[in-house]
Structure formats: C-alpha cells, structure tokens
GROMACS .gro file of C-alpha atoms in nm:
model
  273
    1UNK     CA    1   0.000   0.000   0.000
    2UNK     CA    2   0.240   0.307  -0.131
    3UNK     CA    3   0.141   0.634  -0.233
    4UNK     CA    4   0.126   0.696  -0.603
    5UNK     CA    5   0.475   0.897  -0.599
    6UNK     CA    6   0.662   0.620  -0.403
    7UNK     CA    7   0.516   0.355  -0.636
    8UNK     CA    8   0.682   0.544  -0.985
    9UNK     CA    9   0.992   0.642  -0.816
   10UNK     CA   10   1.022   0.297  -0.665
   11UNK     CA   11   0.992   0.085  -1.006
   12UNK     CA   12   1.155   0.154  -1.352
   13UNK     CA   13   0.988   0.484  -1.392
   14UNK     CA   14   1.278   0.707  -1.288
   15UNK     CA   15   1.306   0.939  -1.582
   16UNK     CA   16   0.903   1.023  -1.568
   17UNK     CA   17   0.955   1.050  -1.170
   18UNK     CA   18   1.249   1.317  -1.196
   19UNK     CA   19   1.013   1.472  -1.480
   20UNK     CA   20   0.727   1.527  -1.186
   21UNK     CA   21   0.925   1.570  -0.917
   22UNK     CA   22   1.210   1.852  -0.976
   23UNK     CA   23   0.935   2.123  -0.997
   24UNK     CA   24   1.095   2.466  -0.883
   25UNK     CA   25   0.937   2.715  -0.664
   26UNK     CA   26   1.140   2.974  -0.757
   27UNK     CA   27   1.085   2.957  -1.146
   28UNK     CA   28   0.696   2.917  -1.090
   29UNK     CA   29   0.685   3.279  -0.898
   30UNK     CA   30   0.991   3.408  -1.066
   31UNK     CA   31   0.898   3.348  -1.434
   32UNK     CA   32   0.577   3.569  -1.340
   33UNK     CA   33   0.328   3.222  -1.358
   34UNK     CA   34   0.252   3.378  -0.963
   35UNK     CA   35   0.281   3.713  -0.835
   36UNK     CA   36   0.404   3.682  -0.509
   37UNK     CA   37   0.322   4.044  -0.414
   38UNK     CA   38  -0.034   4.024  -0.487
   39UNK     CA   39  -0.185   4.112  -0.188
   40UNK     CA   40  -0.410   3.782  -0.153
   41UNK     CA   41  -0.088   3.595  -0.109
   42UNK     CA   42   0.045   3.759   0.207
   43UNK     CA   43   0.232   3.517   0.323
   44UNK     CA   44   0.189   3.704   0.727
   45UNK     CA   45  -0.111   3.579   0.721
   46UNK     CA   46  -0.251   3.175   0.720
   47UNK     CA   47  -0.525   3.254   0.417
   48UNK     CA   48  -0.205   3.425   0.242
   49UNK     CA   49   0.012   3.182   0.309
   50UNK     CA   50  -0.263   2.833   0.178
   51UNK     CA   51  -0.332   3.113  -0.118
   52UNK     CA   52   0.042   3.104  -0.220
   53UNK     CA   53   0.086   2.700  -0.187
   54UNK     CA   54  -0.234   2.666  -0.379
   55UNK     CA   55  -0.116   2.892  -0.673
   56UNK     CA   56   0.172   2.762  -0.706
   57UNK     CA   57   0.066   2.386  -0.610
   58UNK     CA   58  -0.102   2.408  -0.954
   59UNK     CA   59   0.207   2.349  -1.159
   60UNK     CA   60   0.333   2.042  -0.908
   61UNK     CA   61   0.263   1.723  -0.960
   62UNK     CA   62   0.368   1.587  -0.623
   63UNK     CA   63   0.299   1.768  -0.271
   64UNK     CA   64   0.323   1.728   0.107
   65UNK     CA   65  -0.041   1.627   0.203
   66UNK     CA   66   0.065   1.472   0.559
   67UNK     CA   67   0.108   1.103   0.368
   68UNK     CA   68   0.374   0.859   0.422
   69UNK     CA   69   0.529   1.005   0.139
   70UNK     CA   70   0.395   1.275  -0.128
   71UNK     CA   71   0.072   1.257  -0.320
   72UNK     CA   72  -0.055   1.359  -0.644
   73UNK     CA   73  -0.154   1.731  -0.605
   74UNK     CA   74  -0.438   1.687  -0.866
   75UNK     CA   75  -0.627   1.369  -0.682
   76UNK     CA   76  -0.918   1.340  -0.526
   77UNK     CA   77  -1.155   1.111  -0.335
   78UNK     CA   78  -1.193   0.921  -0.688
   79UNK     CA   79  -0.993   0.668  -0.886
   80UNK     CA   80  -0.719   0.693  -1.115
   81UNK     CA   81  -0.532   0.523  -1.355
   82UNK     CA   82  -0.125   0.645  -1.455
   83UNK     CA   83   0.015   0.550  -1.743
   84UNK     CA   84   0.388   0.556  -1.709
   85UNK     CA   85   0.663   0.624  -2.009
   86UNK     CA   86   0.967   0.365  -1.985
   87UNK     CA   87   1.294   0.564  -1.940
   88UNK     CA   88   1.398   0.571  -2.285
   89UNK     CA   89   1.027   0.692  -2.409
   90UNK     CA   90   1.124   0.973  -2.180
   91UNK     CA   91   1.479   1.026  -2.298
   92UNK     CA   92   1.322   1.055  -2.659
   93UNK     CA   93   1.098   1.238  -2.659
   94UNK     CA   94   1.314   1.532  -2.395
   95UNK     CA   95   1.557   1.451  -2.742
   96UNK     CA   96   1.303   1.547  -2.950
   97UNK     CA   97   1.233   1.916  -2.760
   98UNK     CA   98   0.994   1.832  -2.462
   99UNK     CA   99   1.110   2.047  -2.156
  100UNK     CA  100   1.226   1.934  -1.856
  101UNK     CA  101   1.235   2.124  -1.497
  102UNK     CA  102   1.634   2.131  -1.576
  103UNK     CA  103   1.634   2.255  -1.926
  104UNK     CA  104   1.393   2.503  -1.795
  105UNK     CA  105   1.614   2.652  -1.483
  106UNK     CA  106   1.919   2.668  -1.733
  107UNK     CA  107   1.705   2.864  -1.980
  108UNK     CA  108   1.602   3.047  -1.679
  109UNK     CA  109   1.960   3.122  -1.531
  110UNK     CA  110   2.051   3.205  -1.875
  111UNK     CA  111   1.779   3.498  -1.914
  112UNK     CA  112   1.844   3.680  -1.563
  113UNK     CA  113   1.959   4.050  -1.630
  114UNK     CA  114   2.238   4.089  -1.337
  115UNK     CA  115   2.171   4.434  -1.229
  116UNK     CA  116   1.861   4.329  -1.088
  117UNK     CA  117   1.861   3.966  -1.045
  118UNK     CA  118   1.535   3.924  -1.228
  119UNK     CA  119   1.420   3.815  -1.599
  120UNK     CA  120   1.541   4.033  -1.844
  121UNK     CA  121   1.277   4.047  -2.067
  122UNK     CA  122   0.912   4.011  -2.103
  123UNK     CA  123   0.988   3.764  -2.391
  124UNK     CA  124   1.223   3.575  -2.152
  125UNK     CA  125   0.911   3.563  -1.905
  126UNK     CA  126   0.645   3.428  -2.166
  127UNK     CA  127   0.908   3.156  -2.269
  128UNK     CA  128   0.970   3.033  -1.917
  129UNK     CA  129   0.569   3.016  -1.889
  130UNK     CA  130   0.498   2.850  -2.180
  131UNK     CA  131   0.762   2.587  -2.105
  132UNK     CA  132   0.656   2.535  -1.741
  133UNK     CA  133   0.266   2.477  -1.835
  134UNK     CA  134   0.367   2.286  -2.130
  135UNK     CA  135   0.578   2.023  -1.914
  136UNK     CA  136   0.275   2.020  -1.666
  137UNK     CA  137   0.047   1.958  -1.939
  138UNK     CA  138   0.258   1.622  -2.075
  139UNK     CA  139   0.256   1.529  -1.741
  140UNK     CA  140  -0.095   1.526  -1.659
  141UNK     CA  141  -0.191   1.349  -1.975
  142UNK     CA  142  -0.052   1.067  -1.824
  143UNK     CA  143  -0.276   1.076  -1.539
  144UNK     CA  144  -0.672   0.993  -1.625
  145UNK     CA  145  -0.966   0.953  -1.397
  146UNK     CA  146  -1.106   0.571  -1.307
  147UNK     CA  147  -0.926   0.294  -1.301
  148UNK     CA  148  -0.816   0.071  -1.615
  149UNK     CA  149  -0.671  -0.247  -1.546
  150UNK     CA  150  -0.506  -0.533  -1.791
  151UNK     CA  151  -0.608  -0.843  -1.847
  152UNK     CA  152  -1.017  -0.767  -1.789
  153UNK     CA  153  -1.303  -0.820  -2.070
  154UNK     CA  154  -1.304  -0.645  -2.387
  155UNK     CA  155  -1.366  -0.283  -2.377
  156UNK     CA  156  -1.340   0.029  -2.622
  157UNK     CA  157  -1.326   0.353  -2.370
  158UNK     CA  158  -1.207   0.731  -2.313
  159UNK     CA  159  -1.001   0.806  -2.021
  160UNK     CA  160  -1.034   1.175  -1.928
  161UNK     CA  161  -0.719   1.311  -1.834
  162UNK     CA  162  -0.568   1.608  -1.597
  163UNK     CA  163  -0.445   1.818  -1.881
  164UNK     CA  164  -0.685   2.101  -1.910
  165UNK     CA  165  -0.768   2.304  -2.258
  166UNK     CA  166  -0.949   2.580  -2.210
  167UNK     CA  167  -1.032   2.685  -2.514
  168UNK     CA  168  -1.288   2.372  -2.557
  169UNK     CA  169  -1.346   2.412  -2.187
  170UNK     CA  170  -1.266   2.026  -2.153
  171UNK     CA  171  -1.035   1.790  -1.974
  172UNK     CA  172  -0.755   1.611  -2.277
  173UNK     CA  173  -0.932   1.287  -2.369
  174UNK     CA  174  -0.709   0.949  -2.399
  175UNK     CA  175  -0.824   0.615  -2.534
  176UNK     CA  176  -0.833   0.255  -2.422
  177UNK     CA  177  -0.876  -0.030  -2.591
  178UNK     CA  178  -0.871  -0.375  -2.424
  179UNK     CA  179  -0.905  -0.672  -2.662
  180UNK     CA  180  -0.783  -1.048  -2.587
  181UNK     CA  181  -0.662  -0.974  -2.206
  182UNK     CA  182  -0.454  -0.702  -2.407
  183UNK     CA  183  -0.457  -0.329  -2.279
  184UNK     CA  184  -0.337  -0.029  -2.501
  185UNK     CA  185  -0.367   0.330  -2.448
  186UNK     CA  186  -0.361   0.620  -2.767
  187UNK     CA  187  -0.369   1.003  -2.692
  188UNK     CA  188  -0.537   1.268  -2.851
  189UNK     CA  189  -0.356   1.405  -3.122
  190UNK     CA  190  -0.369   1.359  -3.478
  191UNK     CA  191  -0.036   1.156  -3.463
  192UNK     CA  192  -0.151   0.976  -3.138
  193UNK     CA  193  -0.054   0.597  -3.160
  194UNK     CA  194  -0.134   0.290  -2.986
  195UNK     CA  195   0.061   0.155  -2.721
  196UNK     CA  196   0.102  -0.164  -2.555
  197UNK     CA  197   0.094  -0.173  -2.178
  198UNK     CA  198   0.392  -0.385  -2.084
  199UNK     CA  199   0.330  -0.665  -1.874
  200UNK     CA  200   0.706  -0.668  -1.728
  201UNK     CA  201   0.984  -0.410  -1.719
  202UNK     CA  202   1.328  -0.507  -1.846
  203UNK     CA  203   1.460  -0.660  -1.530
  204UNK     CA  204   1.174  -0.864  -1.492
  205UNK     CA  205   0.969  -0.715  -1.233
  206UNK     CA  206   0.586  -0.714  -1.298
  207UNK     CA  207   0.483  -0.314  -1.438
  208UNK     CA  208   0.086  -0.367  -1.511
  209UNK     CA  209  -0.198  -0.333  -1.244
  210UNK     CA  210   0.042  -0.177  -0.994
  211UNK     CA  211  -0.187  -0.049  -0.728
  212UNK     CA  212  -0.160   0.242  -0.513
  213UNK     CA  213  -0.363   0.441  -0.261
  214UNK     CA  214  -0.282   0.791  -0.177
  215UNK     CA  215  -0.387   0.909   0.165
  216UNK     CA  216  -0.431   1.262   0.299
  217UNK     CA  217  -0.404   1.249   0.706
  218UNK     CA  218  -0.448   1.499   0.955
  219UNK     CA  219  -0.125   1.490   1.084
  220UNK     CA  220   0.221   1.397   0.908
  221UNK     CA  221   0.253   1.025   0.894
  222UNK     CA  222   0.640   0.993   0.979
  223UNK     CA  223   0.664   0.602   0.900
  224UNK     CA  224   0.399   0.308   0.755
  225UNK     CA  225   0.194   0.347   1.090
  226UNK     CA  226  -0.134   0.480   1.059
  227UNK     CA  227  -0.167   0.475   1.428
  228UNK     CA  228  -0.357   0.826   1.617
  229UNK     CA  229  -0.379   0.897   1.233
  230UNK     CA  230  -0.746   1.044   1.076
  231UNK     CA  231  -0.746   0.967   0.681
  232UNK     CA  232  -0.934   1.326   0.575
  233UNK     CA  233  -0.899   1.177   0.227
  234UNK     CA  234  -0.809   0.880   0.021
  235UNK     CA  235  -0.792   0.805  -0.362
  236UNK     CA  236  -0.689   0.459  -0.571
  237UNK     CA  237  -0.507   0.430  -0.868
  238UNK     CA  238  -0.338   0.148  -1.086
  239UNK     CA  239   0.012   0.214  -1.275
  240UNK     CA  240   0.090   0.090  -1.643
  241UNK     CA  241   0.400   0.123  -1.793
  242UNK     CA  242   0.377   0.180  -2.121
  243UNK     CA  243   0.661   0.209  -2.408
  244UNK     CA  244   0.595   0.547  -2.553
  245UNK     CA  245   0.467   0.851  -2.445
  246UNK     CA  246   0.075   1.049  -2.452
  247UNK     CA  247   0.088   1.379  -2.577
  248UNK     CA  248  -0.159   1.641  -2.515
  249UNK     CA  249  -0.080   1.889  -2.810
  250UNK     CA  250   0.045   1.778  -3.163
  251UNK     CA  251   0.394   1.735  -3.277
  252UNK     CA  252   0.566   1.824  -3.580
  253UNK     CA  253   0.722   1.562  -3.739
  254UNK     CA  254   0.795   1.427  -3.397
  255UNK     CA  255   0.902   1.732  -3.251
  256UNK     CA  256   0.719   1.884  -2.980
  257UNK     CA  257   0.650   2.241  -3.051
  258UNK     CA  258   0.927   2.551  -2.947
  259UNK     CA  259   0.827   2.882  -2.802
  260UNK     CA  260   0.880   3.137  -3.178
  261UNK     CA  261   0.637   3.460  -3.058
  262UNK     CA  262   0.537   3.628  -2.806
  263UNK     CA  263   0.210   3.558  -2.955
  264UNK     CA  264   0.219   3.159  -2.973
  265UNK     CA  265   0.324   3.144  -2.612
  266UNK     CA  266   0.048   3.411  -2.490
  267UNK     CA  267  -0.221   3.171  -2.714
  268UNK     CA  268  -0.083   2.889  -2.575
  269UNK     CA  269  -0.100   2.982  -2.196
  270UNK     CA  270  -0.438   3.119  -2.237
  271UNK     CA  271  -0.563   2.793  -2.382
  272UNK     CA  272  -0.429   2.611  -2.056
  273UNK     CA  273  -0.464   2.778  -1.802
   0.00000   0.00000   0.00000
C-alpha cells in the first residue's frame, strides 16, 4: 500500500519521476506564472500563506499532504489510472524538444539580467511560462480519472485526463482499448498511436496493475503506521508502464513544438490555463 509517488519512483519509472518531481518554486513565482506580491498571497497571514501554496501547487505534480510520502496534487476522493513512459520513451521524446524542470532553470539562469537579479525580458518571461505549463500539461496526460486495469473483458473507452484546454473548456481525452486480455492506451492528437501496456519491465519485475492508494491524514505520517492517524482523504489508482509517451498537443514531425512569438506562447498559456 504506497502512495502513487513512491510507487513510480520505486519501479523503472525514474526518468518520468524526476520529470514530476524537480518542480521549482522559484521559477513558478519568478517566471511571473505567480505574483508573489499580490496582496491575496500575504504570506503574514494563514489565508495568504494556503493562497500562495495553492497557486503555485497548480504546476506540481507531487505535494506534502501529511502522507507517508507525497501525493498527487491533482487527486481526489476518486480513482485513477497512470500511465507511465519507460525511461527511454522519456529520454526521446526530452531529445526530441519536450522540456524538462532542468532545461527550464538553465534557460532560466541564462535569461536573468544581473543588475537586478530578475528576468530580463518580457519575452524571456512568456518563454519560461509557456515551457513550465507545457511540461505540466505532458505530465498530466498521463494521469486519467477511473481505473483501467489489464487483463479484464473487452472494452473500447475514453479516459479523461488532468491536462486542461481551455479553449474547448474540456479535460484532454485518452483512449483505451482492451481486446484479448490485451490493454493499449492512444492520446489525442492527430499523430496519437497505440501503445502496448507492458506486462514486465526489463529486469523482470511485474509493471501492469500496480496499485496504489494515496492518503491525505491529519497529521504527518512519519513512518507506515497509521496509528492516532485520521485519513481526511483517500484516492486509488493502478500504474501501467507503457513504451511510448501520450501527448496532449500535436507534434511536428515528432518534434514537440518551441516557443517562436510572443504571440504563440500568450495563445498557448491562455488555452491552458
């Protein structure tokens, strides 16, 4: 019984883990994403203070909920199912131009005007934006609501994910497709393929109906006891791997798209956030 984050650092996941997990406060407020000097998130006061966290929250995957461990910031009391990219699917496609946290804070360093310590551009700021949501968007395609497991009846289905586009106003749709005991899983986009879930990873171990629960207590669990601990909220989920990745906005020939205007990354943050 691990929480979600324990389970994917824990098996062969470690490239999508280190994808969720290096999120940076200080890019998220500095790149302008959160204006720390709004007055609503006066961090003297307790509502200032849960105001900042929640702001910022929204671009982490994983946060301090008072589990054993971390939990996924965007469950609920609900079900889930995560569809994991091997480490080379990873690898590939951060080849092929997806962002990652580091590639981001280098871009970031890069940008910083000394004589004031801050971005030196509003072009610079857009960039960092539009990088930031678009990593939190690939990541959340990987996460869908209800749970999905292998080896069940036959079944045609969409999985709504946790990558939002608000220009339809809708969650990013992904689709299942379980035929002979066989489970595969095909994103949205035009180029969207259908992958395999693998029964076991590379050294073996079993990486299909991995389940996990993710609990939210009242007080910091410190170790596996639940003792003198109240659950305020609980949510399932079962982890694929899968050999490939889900995108949630279309590639050019394979390449995931750059920030080239001002313009394209204003559309772009509009329509997700």
């Amino acid at each position: 019984d691990y929480n979600s984050p324990e389970t994917i650092e824990s098996n062969p996941y470690y490239e999508f883990f280190r994808l969720c997990n290096e999120t940076n406060w200080d890019l998220i407020v500095k790149s302008g994403l959160v204006n720390e000097n709004d007055p609503k998130y006066d961090v003297s006061t307790t509502q200032g203070e849960a105001a900042l966290n929640k702001a910022v929250n929204k671009y982490m995957t994983f946060v301090d909920n008072n589990a054993v461990d971390y939990n996924v910031q965007f469950f609920d009391n609900f079900n889930y199912t995560v569809f994991v990219p091997t480490n080379e699917a990873v690898k590939e496609a951060v080849a092929n131009g997806l962002p990652t946290w580091q590639s981001i804070e280098e871009d970031f360093t890069n940008s910083i005007d000394p004589s004031t310590g801050q971005l030196a551009t509003y072009e610079d700021s857009l960039r960092i934006q539009y990088k930031i949501i678009y990593l939190t968007n690939f990541i959340r395609t990987h996460f869908a609501d209800n749970t999905v497991f292998a080896d069940k009846s036959d079944m045609n289905a969409e999985l709504v994910t946790n990558s939002f586009n608000s220009e339809t106003g809708l969650f990013v749709k992904n689709s299942v497709q379980r035929n002979d005991g066989v489970l595969k899983v095909k994103d949205g986009t035009s180029s969207g393929q259908w992958i395999t879930i693998k029964n076991t990873a590379d050294d073996g171990r079993d990486v299909k109906n991995i389940m996990t629960c993710d609990r939210e207590c009242n007080s910091k669990v410190k170790d596996q006891s639940m003792n003198n601990k109240t659950t305020d909220a609980s949510s399932y989920a079962v982890v694929h791997l899968i050999d490939g990745v889900l995108n949630h906005d279309e590639l050019t020939n394979g390449k995931y798209p750059q920030f080239s205007s001002v313009g394209e990354a204003r559309r772009y943050i509009q329509r997700s956030t």
